[in-house]
């Protein structure tokens, strides 16, 4: 109505047109401010802001990458047999290729295919030197190249089949309980190819738990946590906690301020953003040595955390 009155008053060149205009501006600003206030009370007014990681914290994804790579190695040894170098040489070199590609590819979907193709092409070049370019055996290998590339493509795309993904046992219940508790505001900060994330998040139903979701294409940094948590809106009345399975899910957040804490639920990963360290259990990374970080065995243990005490 105010917009209509303004247009009529101005059209008629009414003497009170300036006063009416400013009244409408004040009403509009009041509406915006009230909306923002309600947003901050309802969303950020929780005493504790929790920023979760996704992969291998809330749902398991690493096993899909490890399975694909193990199938790739099995394919190579089955196909090339006695021509293959030792696995103890091949695997470390493969991961060197993978880590080098991360600098340009980040976490984009095609990176896994490129790292497998590069490894395959290097092996073909190795076989050429070993057998001789004119040897019958090498020529026979080349004839199979097209079929090999199709197999490699299928293997490389396996980690992105989100229909095999499941929530970590207990994760959905924990998130539901935290969301229902008026003290918490839940956010998600996860490293993903945005094109992959769209369908995967829909399949998992991620939106039902989080007030905000931010995806990044590489290793998380301090700025990512500032943006994901709406830190500057809540810093004077909330305390913050980053929750994840790797150091990069937590340590950048601790750089922001002493208000931040971390909850570490260790799970090793082949992702280039991780630096896997051996703990007392060779299959589980050791705790993060930091007084502001709490280490848990599983996501279900979040239900027993005294956040009042831990974040004080």
Short mmCIF file of C-alpha atoms in Angstrom, two decimals:
data_model
loop_
_atom_site.label_atom_id
_atom_site.label_comp_id
_atom_site.label_asym_id
_atom_site.label_seq_id
_atom_site.Cartn_x
_atom_site.Cartn_y
_atom_site.Cartn_z
CA UNK A 1 0.00 0.00 0.00
CA UNK A 2 2.84 2.37 0.88
CA UNK A 3 4.37 1.88 -2.57
CA UNK A 4 0.99 2.73 -4.13
CA UNK A 5 0.57 5.86 -1.99
CA UNK A 6 4.04 7.07 -2.87
CA UNK A 7 3.44 6.70 -6.59
CA UNK A 8 0.07 8.52 -6.32
CA UNK A 9 1.45 11.33 -4.17
CA UNK A 10 4.40 11.87 -6.47
CA UNK A 11 2.25 11.64 -9.57
CA UNK A 12 0.00 14.36 -8.17
CA UNK A 13 3.02 16.42 -7.07
CA UNK A 14 1.52 16.49 -3.57
CA UNK A 15 3.16 19.02 -1.19
CA UNK A 16 3.66 16.25 1.39
CA UNK A 17 5.36 13.91 -1.05
CA UNK A 18 8.78 14.13 0.64
CA UNK A 19 7.33 13.44 4.09
CA UNK A 20 5.37 10.45 2.75
CA UNK A 21 8.48 9.12 1.06
CA UNK A 22 10.50 9.19 4.30
CA UNK A 23 7.68 7.56 6.26
CA UNK A 24 7.68 4.68 3.77
CA UNK A 25 11.47 4.38 4.02
CA UNK A 26 11.24 4.18 7.83
CA UNK A 27 8.51 1.53 7.63
CA UNK A 28 10.56 -0.49 5.19
CA UNK A 29 13.71 -0.31 7.35
CA UNK A 30 11.69 -1.28 10.41
CA UNK A 31 10.40 -4.34 8.57
CA UNK A 32 13.91 -5.36 7.48
CA UNK A 33 15.38 -4.85 10.93
CA UNK A 34 12.62 -6.87 12.58
CA UNK A 35 13.15 -9.66 10.05
CA UNK A 36 16.89 -9.71 10.74
CA UNK A 37 16.26 -9.64 14.47
CA UNK A 38 13.92 -12.62 14.22
CA UNK A 39 16.53 -14.38 12.07
CA UNK A 40 19.27 -13.83 14.62
CA UNK A 41 17.08 -14.89 17.54
CA UNK A 42 15.75 -17.99 15.84
CA UNK A 43 18.86 -19.04 13.93
CA UNK A 44 21.88 -17.59 15.66
CA UNK A 45 20.44 -17.03 19.09
CA UNK A 46 21.39 -20.59 20.06
CA UNK A 47 24.14 -20.53 22.59
CA UNK A 48 26.27 -22.97 20.59
CA UNK A 49 27.04 -22.87 16.88
CA UNK A 50 28.20 -26.26 15.55
CA UNK A 51 29.89 -26.47 12.15
CA UNK A 52 29.97 -30.05 10.86
CA UNK A 53 32.06 -31.71 8.19
CA UNK A 54 30.21 -34.11 5.86
CA UNK A 55 32.27 -36.92 4.30
CA UNK A 56 33.43 -39.59 6.77
CA UNK A 57 31.98 -37.58 9.66
CA UNK A 58 28.23 -37.75 8.99
CA UNK A 59 28.25 -40.21 6.08
CA UNK A 60 30.99 -42.53 4.84
CA UNK A 61 32.59 -41.82 1.46
CA UNK A 62 36.26 -42.78 1.73
CA UNK A 63 35.51 -46.47 1.28
CA UNK A 64 34.14 -45.73 -2.20
CA UNK A 65 37.40 -44.10 -3.28
CA UNK A 66 39.49 -46.87 -1.72
CA UNK A 67 37.35 -49.54 -3.36
CA UNK A 68 37.69 -47.89 -6.79
CA UNK A 69 41.46 -47.61 -6.50
CA UNK A 70 41.83 -51.18 -5.28
CA UNK A 71 39.75 -52.36 -8.26
CA UNK A 72 41.96 -50.29 -10.57
CA UNK A 73 45.11 -51.93 -9.20
CA UNK A 74 43.48 -55.38 -9.41
CA UNK A 75 42.55 -54.70 -13.06
CA UNK A 76 46.14 -53.73 -13.90
CA UNK A 77 47.64 -56.85 -12.32
CA UNK A 78 45.02 -59.12 -13.84
CA UNK A 79 45.48 -57.63 -17.31
CA UNK A 80 49.26 -57.15 -17.43
CA UNK A 81 50.34 -59.84 -14.94
CA UNK A 82 54.12 -60.43 -15.06
CA UNK A 83 54.78 -57.08 -16.75
CA UNK A 84 53.63 -55.12 -13.72
CA UNK A 85 56.04 -53.52 -11.25
CA UNK A 86 55.78 -54.31 -7.55
CA UNK A 87 52.71 -53.01 -5.76
CA UNK A 88 55.06 -51.42 -3.22
CA UNK A 89 56.35 -49.20 -6.05
CA UNK A 90 53.12 -48.68 -7.95
CA UNK A 91 50.88 -47.54 -5.09
CA UNK A 92 53.13 -44.77 -3.67
CA UNK A 93 53.74 -43.47 -7.20
CA UNK A 94 50.02 -43.50 -7.95
CA UNK A 95 49.35 -41.37 -4.87
CA UNK A 96 52.11 -38.96 -5.90
CA UNK A 97 50.26 -38.49 -9.21
CA UNK A 98 46.98 -38.05 -7.33
CA UNK A 99 48.37 -35.39 -4.99
CA UNK A 100 50.02 -33.48 -7.84
CA UNK A 101 46.75 -33.37 -9.78
CA UNK A 102 44.93 -31.99 -6.75
CA UNK A 103 46.78 -28.69 -7.14
CA UNK A 104 44.98 -28.02 -10.43
CA UNK A 105 41.89 -30.22 -10.22
CA UNK A 106 40.93 -29.74 -6.59
CA UNK A 107 38.10 -32.13 -5.75
CA UNK A 108 36.42 -32.10 -9.15
CA UNK A 109 34.84 -35.35 -10.23
CA UNK A 110 37.18 -35.95 -13.21
CA UNK A 111 40.34 -35.99 -11.10
CA UNK A 112 40.09 -39.69 -10.21
CA UNK A 113 39.76 -40.64 -13.87
CA UNK A 114 42.74 -38.47 -14.82
CA UNK A 115 44.98 -39.98 -12.13
CA UNK A 116 44.09 -43.51 -13.27
CA UNK A 117 44.59 -42.69 -16.94
CA UNK A 118 47.96 -41.08 -16.25
CA UNK A 119 49.10 -44.15 -14.31
CA UNK A 120 47.88 -46.44 -17.10
CA UNK A 121 49.63 -44.37 -19.79
CA UNK A 122 52.89 -44.40 -17.84
CA UNK A 123 52.67 -48.19 -17.57
CA UNK A 124 52.07 -48.54 -21.31
CA UNK A 125 55.19 -46.45 -21.92
CA UNK A 126 57.09 -48.67 -19.45
CA UNK A 127 55.92 -51.82 -21.27
CA UNK A 128 57.03 -50.36 -24.61
CA UNK A 129 60.55 -49.93 -23.30
CA UNK A 130 60.53 -53.33 -21.63
CA UNK A 131 59.09 -55.34 -24.54
CA UNK A 132 60.07 -53.25 -27.52
CA UNK A 133 57.66 -51.26 -29.64
CA UNK A 134 57.66 -53.86 -32.43
CA UNK A 135 57.15 -56.90 -30.22
CA UNK A 136 54.01 -58.93 -30.77
CA UNK A 137 53.08 -58.78 -27.10
CA UNK A 138 53.25 -54.99 -26.98
CA UNK A 139 51.20 -54.69 -30.15
CA UNK A 140 48.59 -56.97 -28.59
CA UNK A 141 48.43 -54.65 -25.56
CA UNK A 142 47.83 -51.64 -27.77
CA UNK A 143 44.92 -53.36 -29.48
CA UNK A 144 43.17 -53.57 -26.11
CA UNK A 145 43.70 -49.93 -25.20
CA UNK A 146 40.23 -48.73 -26.12
CA UNK A 147 38.59 -51.51 -24.09
CA UNK A 148 40.93 -50.75 -21.19
CA UNK A 149 39.95 -47.07 -21.18
CA UNK A 150 36.26 -47.95 -20.93
CA UNK A 151 36.94 -50.18 -17.93
CA UNK A 152 39.04 -47.48 -16.27
CA UNK A 153 36.29 -44.90 -16.81
CA UNK A 154 33.73 -47.15 -15.10
CA UNK A 155 36.04 -47.80 -12.15
CA UNK A 156 36.98 -44.11 -11.75
CA UNK A 157 33.34 -43.03 -11.54
CA UNK A 158 32.44 -45.46 -8.76
CA UNK A 159 33.17 -43.04 -5.87
CA UNK A 160 30.48 -40.72 -7.20
CA UNK A 161 27.68 -43.28 -7.13
CA UNK A 162 25.87 -41.71 -4.18
CA UNK A 163 23.26 -44.47 -4.09
CA UNK A 164 25.84 -46.54 -2.19
CA UNK A 165 26.18 -43.84 0.48
CA UNK A 166 24.67 -44.13 3.94
CA UNK A 167 24.63 -41.95 7.02
CA UNK A 168 27.02 -42.98 9.78
CA UNK A 169 25.19 -45.07 12.34
CA UNK A 170 23.47 -42.70 14.78
CA UNK A 171 24.34 -39.50 12.89
CA UNK A 172 20.79 -38.62 11.85
CA UNK A 173 19.46 -39.15 15.39
CA UNK A 174 22.21 -36.97 16.88
CA UNK A 175 21.56 -34.16 14.40
CA UNK A 176 17.82 -34.36 15.02
CA UNK A 177 18.31 -34.14 18.80
CA UNK A 178 20.67 -31.17 18.49
CA UNK A 179 18.33 -29.39 16.11
CA UNK A 180 15.41 -29.87 18.50
CA UNK A 181 17.47 -28.51 21.38
CA UNK A 182 17.03 -24.72 21.37
CA UNK A 183 20.63 -24.15 22.42
CA UNK A 184 22.18 -25.17 19.08
CA UNK A 185 22.46 -23.83 15.54
CA UNK A 186 23.80 -26.41 13.09
CA UNK A 187 25.83 -25.62 9.97
CA UNK A 188 27.59 -27.75 7.37
CA UNK A 189 30.96 -26.97 5.76
CA UNK A 190 32.11 -29.65 3.34
CA UNK A 191 34.57 -30.06 0.47
CA UNK A 192 32.71 -31.05 -2.69
CA UNK A 193 32.45 -30.60 -6.40
CA UNK A 194 29.34 -28.39 -6.50
CA UNK A 195 27.89 -30.37 -9.42
CA UNK A 196 28.16 -33.61 -7.47
CA UNK A 197 26.90 -32.08 -4.23
CA UNK A 198 23.54 -30.99 -5.63
CA UNK A 199 22.26 -34.53 -6.22
CA UNK A 200 24.10 -36.12 -3.33
CA UNK A 201 22.73 -33.72 -0.72
CA UNK A 202 19.23 -34.20 -2.08
CA UNK A 203 19.59 -37.99 -1.89
CA UNK A 204 20.84 -37.83 1.71
CA UNK A 205 18.29 -35.20 2.77
CA UNK A 206 20.95 -32.95 4.25
CA UNK A 207 18.87 -29.75 4.21
CA UNK A 208 16.52 -30.94 6.96
CA UNK A 209 19.20 -30.55 9.64
CA UNK A 210 21.21 -27.42 8.83
CA UNK A 211 20.53 -23.70 8.99
CA UNK A 212 23.24 -23.11 6.40
CA UNK A 213 25.38 -25.21 4.04
CA UNK A 214 28.65 -24.17 2.39
CA UNK A 215 30.68 -26.27 -0.04
CA UNK A 216 34.30 -25.54 -0.93
CA UNK A 217 36.35 -26.94 -3.81
CA UNK A 218 39.54 -27.57 -1.86
CA UNK A 219 41.04 -27.58 1.61
CA UNK A 220 39.07 -25.62 4.19
CA UNK A 221 40.53 -22.43 5.58
CA UNK A 222 39.74 -19.86 8.25
CA UNK A 223 37.61 -17.73 5.92
CA UNK A 224 35.44 -20.72 5.06
CA UNK A 225 34.54 -21.18 8.72
CA UNK A 226 33.83 -17.49 9.17
CA UNK A 227 31.36 -17.58 6.28
CA UNK A 228 29.83 -20.97 7.07
CA UNK A 229 29.06 -20.06 10.69
CA UNK A 230 27.87 -16.46 10.17
CA UNK A 231 30.50 -15.73 12.78
CA UNK A 232 30.29 -11.95 12.82
CA UNK A 233 26.54 -12.01 13.43
CA UNK A 234 26.79 -14.27 16.46
CA UNK A 235 30.27 -13.72 17.90
CA UNK A 236 29.01 -11.62 20.83
CA UNK A 237 26.40 -14.09 22.06
CA UNK A 238 27.47 -17.56 20.94
CA UNK A 239 30.31 -20.04 21.18
CA UNK A 240 31.51 -22.11 18.29
CA UNK A 241 32.61 -25.66 17.63
CA UNK A 242 33.96 -27.34 14.47
CA UNK A 243 33.28 -31.07 14.18
CA UNK A 244 35.00 -33.41 11.73
CA UNK A 245 37.17 -36.43 11.03
CA UNK A 246 40.34 -34.63 9.94
CA UNK A 247 42.63 -31.84 11.13
CA UNK A 248 41.58 -29.58 8.26
CA UNK A 249 37.97 -29.87 9.48
CA UNK A 250 38.93 -28.28 12.80
CA UNK A 251 42.29 -26.47 13.04
CA UNK A 252 41.50 -23.57 10.65
CA UNK A 253 38.47 -22.74 12.82
CA UNK A 254 40.63 -22.53 15.95
CA UNK A 255 42.63 -19.74 14.29
CA UNK A 256 39.57 -17.46 14.36
CA UNK A 257 39.36 -16.83 18.09
CA UNK A 258 39.41 -18.50 21.52
CA UNK A 259 35.61 -18.79 21.21
CA UNK A 260 36.14 -21.78 18.91
CA UNK A 261 36.56 -25.38 20.00
CA UNK A 262 36.89 -28.60 18.01
CA UNK A 263 35.45 -32.09 18.27
CA UNK A 264 37.55 -34.66 16.43
CA UNK A 265 36.09 -37.99 15.31
CA UNK A 266 39.15 -39.49 13.55
CA UNK A 267 38.80 -41.44 10.33
CA UNK A 268 41.67 -41.75 7.84
CA UNK A 269 41.18 -40.58 4.27
CA UNK A 270 43.01 -40.73 0.95
CA UNK A 271 41.92 -37.15 0.24
CA UNK A 272 44.89 -34.87 -0.55
CA UNK A 273 43.65 -32.39 2.08
CA UNK A 274 44.45 -34.93 4.80
CA UNK A 275 47.78 -35.72 6.41
CA UNK A 276 47.24 -39.21 7.76
CA UNK A 277 49.29 -39.98 10.85
CA UNK A 278 49.67 -43.31 12.61
CA UNK A 279 48.20 -43.62 16.08
CA UNK A 280 48.28 -46.37 18.66
CA UNK A 281 45.79 -48.14 16.41
CA UNK A 282 47.39 -48.22 12.95
CA UNK A 283 43.97 -47.84 11.31
CA UNK A 284 42.88 -44.77 13.29
CA UNK A 285 44.70 -41.40 13.25
CA UNK A 286 45.92 -40.18 16.65
CA UNK A 287 44.15 -37.45 18.64
CA UNK A 288 44.82 -33.81 17.78
CA UNK A 289 47.19 -32.44 20.39
CA UNK A 290 45.31 -29.28 21.33
CA UNK A 291 43.63 -28.31 24.61
CA UNK A 292 40.65 -26.92 22.69
CA UNK A 293 39.97 -30.18 20.84
CA UNK A 294 37.98 -33.10 22.20
CA UNK A 295 38.43 -36.52 20.56
CA UNK A 296 35.46 -38.88 20.31
CA UNK A 297 35.22 -42.45 19.06
CA UNK A 298 31.98 -42.01 17.12
CA UNK A 299 29.35 -39.44 16.16
CA UNK A 300 26.96 -41.05 18.65
CA UNK A 301 29.21 -39.88 21.50
CA UNK A 302 28.18 -36.29 20.74
CA UNK A 303 25.01 -36.94 22.73
CA UNK A 304 27.06 -37.30 25.90
CA UNK A 305 29.17 -34.14 25.44
CA UNK A 306 28.57 -31.43 28.06
CA UNK A 307 28.69 -28.45 25.71
CA UNK A 308 28.10 -25.99 28.56
CA UNK A 309 31.37 -27.09 30.13
CA UNK A 310 33.37 -27.86 26.97
CA UNK A 311 32.68 -24.52 25.27
CA UNK A 312 33.02 -22.39 28.39
#
